[in-house]
């Protein structure tokens, strides 16, 4: 009963906390759950994440950055995601292909079709069954991200960049309404959590 679920959204949208909450809920019900993330979900990915987002992040051209995210994904799919799904596990992933389209495409302005082509190579046939988009206004998301003290390459980007990324995520969700569930992350945590687990459980039960 394998299922691949991704969590997406701008900085400070709450996706990581909701991923953990869903993992806890599903484990409590007896599901075999893997929690992972991009970039950084594989062994090589840890080094790639430091290169992409670490405190000593080096200058990177937009295209070089795109290749590194795709390299991270190719390794992550091969090493972690595909084997877990093959064993019938539920994989919860913090960011996946939609982040590349939103950040490198809508945010950085790289061609969306080029990104789709490279991403398809990296994913090698793996697609999320369900994607939760945690939507939050940019000012609120950045306020939360700064409050937890993080400041990576993207968190230092101008507001207009984050507005493009947010609009990009919403456009992706509108184009694939069957896969995406958009949640207003300004709502109380327990309400959003309840909505996420209801959708996930319905999907899991439908597969029984
Ligand atoms: P986070 O996992 O702490 O949210 O940070 C990951 C950062 O990496 C976030 O700013 C978005 C960025 N990112 C991309 O730009 N492209 C991608 O394909 C992925 C997976 C992440």
Coordinates of C-alpha atoms and ligand atoms in Angstrom, one line a residue:
X1 CA 0.0 0.0 0.0
X2 CA 2.7 2.4 -1.0
X3 CA 1.9 6.1 -1.3
X4 CA 4.1 9.1 -2.2
X5 CA 3.0 12.4 -0.6
X6 CA 4.8 15.7 -1.0
X7 CA 4.6 18.9 1.0
X8 CA 5.2 22.2 -0.8
X9 CA 5.1 25.9 -0.1
X10 CA 7.2 29.1 0.4
X11 CA 9.6 29.6 3.3
X12 CA 7.9 29.5 6.7
X13 CA 4.6 28.0 5.4
X14 CA 4.6 25.2 8.0
X15 CA 5.1 22.3 5.7
X16 CA 7.8 20.6 7.7
X17 CA 5.7 20.7 10.9
X18 CA 2.7 19.3 9.1
X19 CA 4.8 16.6 7.5
X20 CA 5.9 15.5 11.0
X21 CA 2.4 15.6 12.4
X22 CA 1.1 13.5 9.5
X23 CA 3.9 11.0 10.0
X24 CA 3.1 10.7 13.7
X25 CA -0.6 10.2 13.0
X26 CA -0.1 7.6 10.3
X27 CA 2.5 5.6 12.4
X28 CA 0.0 5.6 15.3
X29 CA -2.4 3.9 12.9
X30 CA 0.2 1.3 12.0
X31 CA 1.4 2.6 8.7
X32 CA 5.1 2.2 7.7
X33 CA 6.2 5.8 7.1
X34 CA 9.4 7.3 5.7
X35 CA 10.0 11.0 6.3
X36 CA 12.4 12.6 3.9
X37 CA 13.2 15.9 2.2
X38 CA 14.8 17.7 -0.7
X39 CA 17.4 18.8 -1.0
X40 CA 19.3 16.5 1.3
X41 CA 17.3 13.3 1.5
X42 CA 20.2 11.0 0.4
X43 CA 23.8 10.6 1.5
X44 CA 25.1 12.6 -1.4
X45 CA 22.2 15.0 -0.9
X46 CA 23.5 16.1 2.5
X47 CA 26.6 17.5 0.7
X48 CA 24.5 19.0 -2.1
X49 CA 22.2 20.7 0.5
X50 CA 25.2 22.3 2.2
X51 CA 26.4 23.5 -1.2
X52 CA 23.0 24.9 -2.1
X53 CA 21.8 26.3 1.2
X54 CA 24.6 26.1 3.8
X55 CA 25.9 29.2 5.6
X56 CA 28.9 29.3 3.3
X57 CA 26.8 28.9 0.2
X58 CA 29.0 29.7 -2.8
X59 CA 27.8 31.8 -5.8
X60 CA 25.8 29.7 -8.3
X61 CA 24.4 30.4 -11.7
X62 CA 20.6 29.7 -12.0
X63 CA 21.3 26.9 -14.4
X64 CA 24.0 25.3 -12.2
X65 CA 21.6 25.5 -9.3
X66 CA 18.9 23.8 -11.3
X67 CA 21.3 20.9 -12.2
X68 CA 22.2 20.5 -8.5
X69 CA 18.6 20.2 -7.4
X70 CA 18.0 17.7 -10.2
X71 CA 21.2 15.7 -9.2
X72 CA 19.9 15.7 -5.6
X73 CA 16.5 14.4 -6.8
X74 CA 18.0 11.7 -9.1
X75 CA 20.0 10.3 -6.2
X76 CA 17.1 10.7 -3.7
X77 CA 14.7 8.8 -6.0
X78 CA 17.1 6.0 -6.6
X79 CA 18.4 5.6 -3.1
X80 CA 15.4 6.4 -0.9
X81 CA 12.1 7.0 -2.6
X82 CA 11.8 4.2 -5.1
X83 CA 13.1 1.4 -2.8
X84 CA 10.7 2.6 0.0
X85 CA 7.7 2.6 -2.4
X86 CA 8.7 -0.8 -3.7
X87 CA 8.5 -2.1 -0.1
X88 CA 4.9 -0.7 0.2
X89 CA 5.9 2.2 2.5
X90 CA 4.2 5.6 2.8
X91 CA 6.8 8.2 1.8
X92 CA 6.3 11.8 3.0
X93 CA 8.7 14.2 1.3
X94 CA 9.3 17.8 2.2
X95 CA 9.6 19.4 -1.3
X96 CA 9.9 17.7 -4.6
X97 CA 9.6 18.7 -8.3
X98 CA 7.0 21.4 -7.7
X99 CA 9.7 23.4 -5.7
X100 CA 12.0 23.3 -8.7
X101 CA 9.3 24.6 -11.0
X102 CA 8.3 27.3 -8.4
X103 CA 11.8 28.4 -7.4
X104 CA 14.0 27.9 -10.4
X105 CA 11.2 28.5 -12.9
X106 CA 8.7 31.1 -11.6
X107 CA 11.3 32.5 -9.1
X108 CA 14.6 32.6 -11.1
X109 CA 12.9 32.8 -14.5
X110 CA 14.3 29.6 -16.1
X111 CA 12.3 28.1 -18.9
X112 CA 9.6 25.8 -17.4
X113 CA 9.8 23.3 -20.2
X114 CA 13.5 22.9 -19.8
X115 CA 12.9 22.3 -16.1
X116 CA 10.2 19.7 -16.8
X117 CA 12.5 17.9 -19.1
X118 CA 15.4 17.7 -16.6
X119 CA 13.1 16.9 -13.7
X120 CA 11.5 14.0 -15.7
X121 CA 15.0 12.6 -16.1
X122 CA 15.7 13.0 -12.4
X123 CA 12.3 11.5 -11.2
X124 CA 12.6 8.6 -13.6
X125 CA 8.9 7.9 -13.6
X126 CA 8.2 8.6 -9.9
X127 CA 5.4 11.1 -9.3
X128 CA 3.7 12.2 -6.1
X129 CA 0.2 10.7 -5.6
X130 CA -0.8 13.6 -3.4
X131 CA 0.7 17.1 -2.8
X132 CA -0.2 19.4 0.0
X133 CA 0.5 23.1 -0.8
X134 CA 0.6 25.1 2.4
X135 CA -0.2 28.6 1.3
X136 CA 0.7 31.6 3.4
X137 CA 1.3 35.3 2.5
X138 CA 4.9 36.0 1.8
X139 CA 5.4 38.5 4.6
X140 CA 4.0 36.0 7.2
X141 CA 6.1 33.2 5.8
X142 CA 9.3 35.2 5.9
X143 CA 8.4 36.5 9.4
X144 CA 8.1 32.9 10.7
X145 CA 11.3 31.8 8.9
X146 CA 13.3 34.6 10.4
X147 CA 11.8 34.0 13.8
X148 CA 13.3 30.5 13.8
X149 CA 16.6 32.1 12.9
X150 CA 17.2 30.6 9.5
X151 CA 18.6 32.6 6.7
X152 CA 19.7 30.7 3.6
X153 CA 20.2 31.7 0.0
X154 CA 16.5 32.1 -0.6
X155 CA 15.4 33.6 2.7
X156 CA 17.7 36.6 1.8
X157 CA 16.0 37.0 -1.6
X158 CA 13.8 40.1 -2.2
X159 CA 10.1 40.0 -1.5
X160 CA 9.2 40.0 -5.2
X161 CA 11.1 36.7 -5.7
X162 CA 9.0 35.1 -3.0
X163 CA 5.8 36.5 -4.5
X164 CA 6.7 34.9 -7.8
X165 CA 7.4 31.6 -6.1
X166 CA 4.1 31.7 -4.2
X167 CA 2.2 32.6 -7.4
X168 CA 4.0 29.8 -9.2
X169 CA 2.9 27.2 -6.6
X170 CA -0.7 28.4 -6.9
X171 CA -0.5 28.2 -10.7
X172 CA 0.9 24.6 -10.5
X173 CA -1.9 23.6 -8.0
X174 CA -4.6 25.1 -10.2
X175 CA -3.2 23.2 -13.2
X176 CA -3.3 19.8 -11.4
X177 CA -6.2 20.1 -9.1
X178 CA -6.5 16.3 -8.7
X179 CA -3.1 15.9 -7.2
X180 CA -2.9 19.1 -5.2
X181 CA -4.7 20.1 -2.0
X182 CA -4.2 23.7 -1.1
X183 CA -4.4 24.6 2.6
X184 CA -4.4 28.1 4.1
X185 CA -1.6 27.8 6.5
X186 CA -2.7 30.9 8.5
X187 CA -5.5 28.8 9.9
X188 CA -5.0 27.2 13.3
X189 CA -2.5 24.3 13.2
X190 CA -4.9 21.6 14.3
X191 CA -7.4 22.6 11.7
X192 CA -4.9 22.3 8.9
X193 CA -3.5 19.1 10.4
X194 CA -7.0 17.6 10.5
X195 CA -7.7 18.5 6.9
X196 CA -4.3 17.0 5.8
X197 CA -4.8 13.7 7.6
X198 CA -8.4 13.3 6.4
X199 CA -7.3 13.6 2.8
X200 CA -4.3 11.3 3.3
X201 CA -6.3 8.6 5.1
X202 CA -9.1 8.7 2.5
X203 CA -6.5 8.0 -0.1
X204 CA -4.8 5.2 1.9
X205 CA -8.2 3.6 2.6
X206 CA -9.2 3.8 -1.0
X207 CA -6.1 1.7 -1.8
X208 CA -6.9 -1.1 0.6
Ligands
LIG1 P1 13.6 24.0 3.2 O1 13.7 22.5 2.9 O2 14.2 24.3 4.5 O3 12.3 24.6 3.0 O4 14.6 24.8 2.2 C1 14.9 24.3 1.0 C2 15.2 25.5 0.1 O5 15.6 25.0 -1.2 C3 14.0 26.4 -0.1 O6 14.4 27.7 -0.1 C4 13.6 26.1 -1.6 C5 14.8 25.6 -2.2 N1 14.6 24.6 -3.3 C6 14.7 25.0 -4.6 O7 14.9 26.2 -4.9 N2 14.5 24.1 -5.6 C7 14.2 22.8 -5.4 O8 14.0 22.0 -6.3 C8 14.1 22.4 -4.0 C9 13.7 21.0 -3.7 C10 14.3 23.3 -3.0

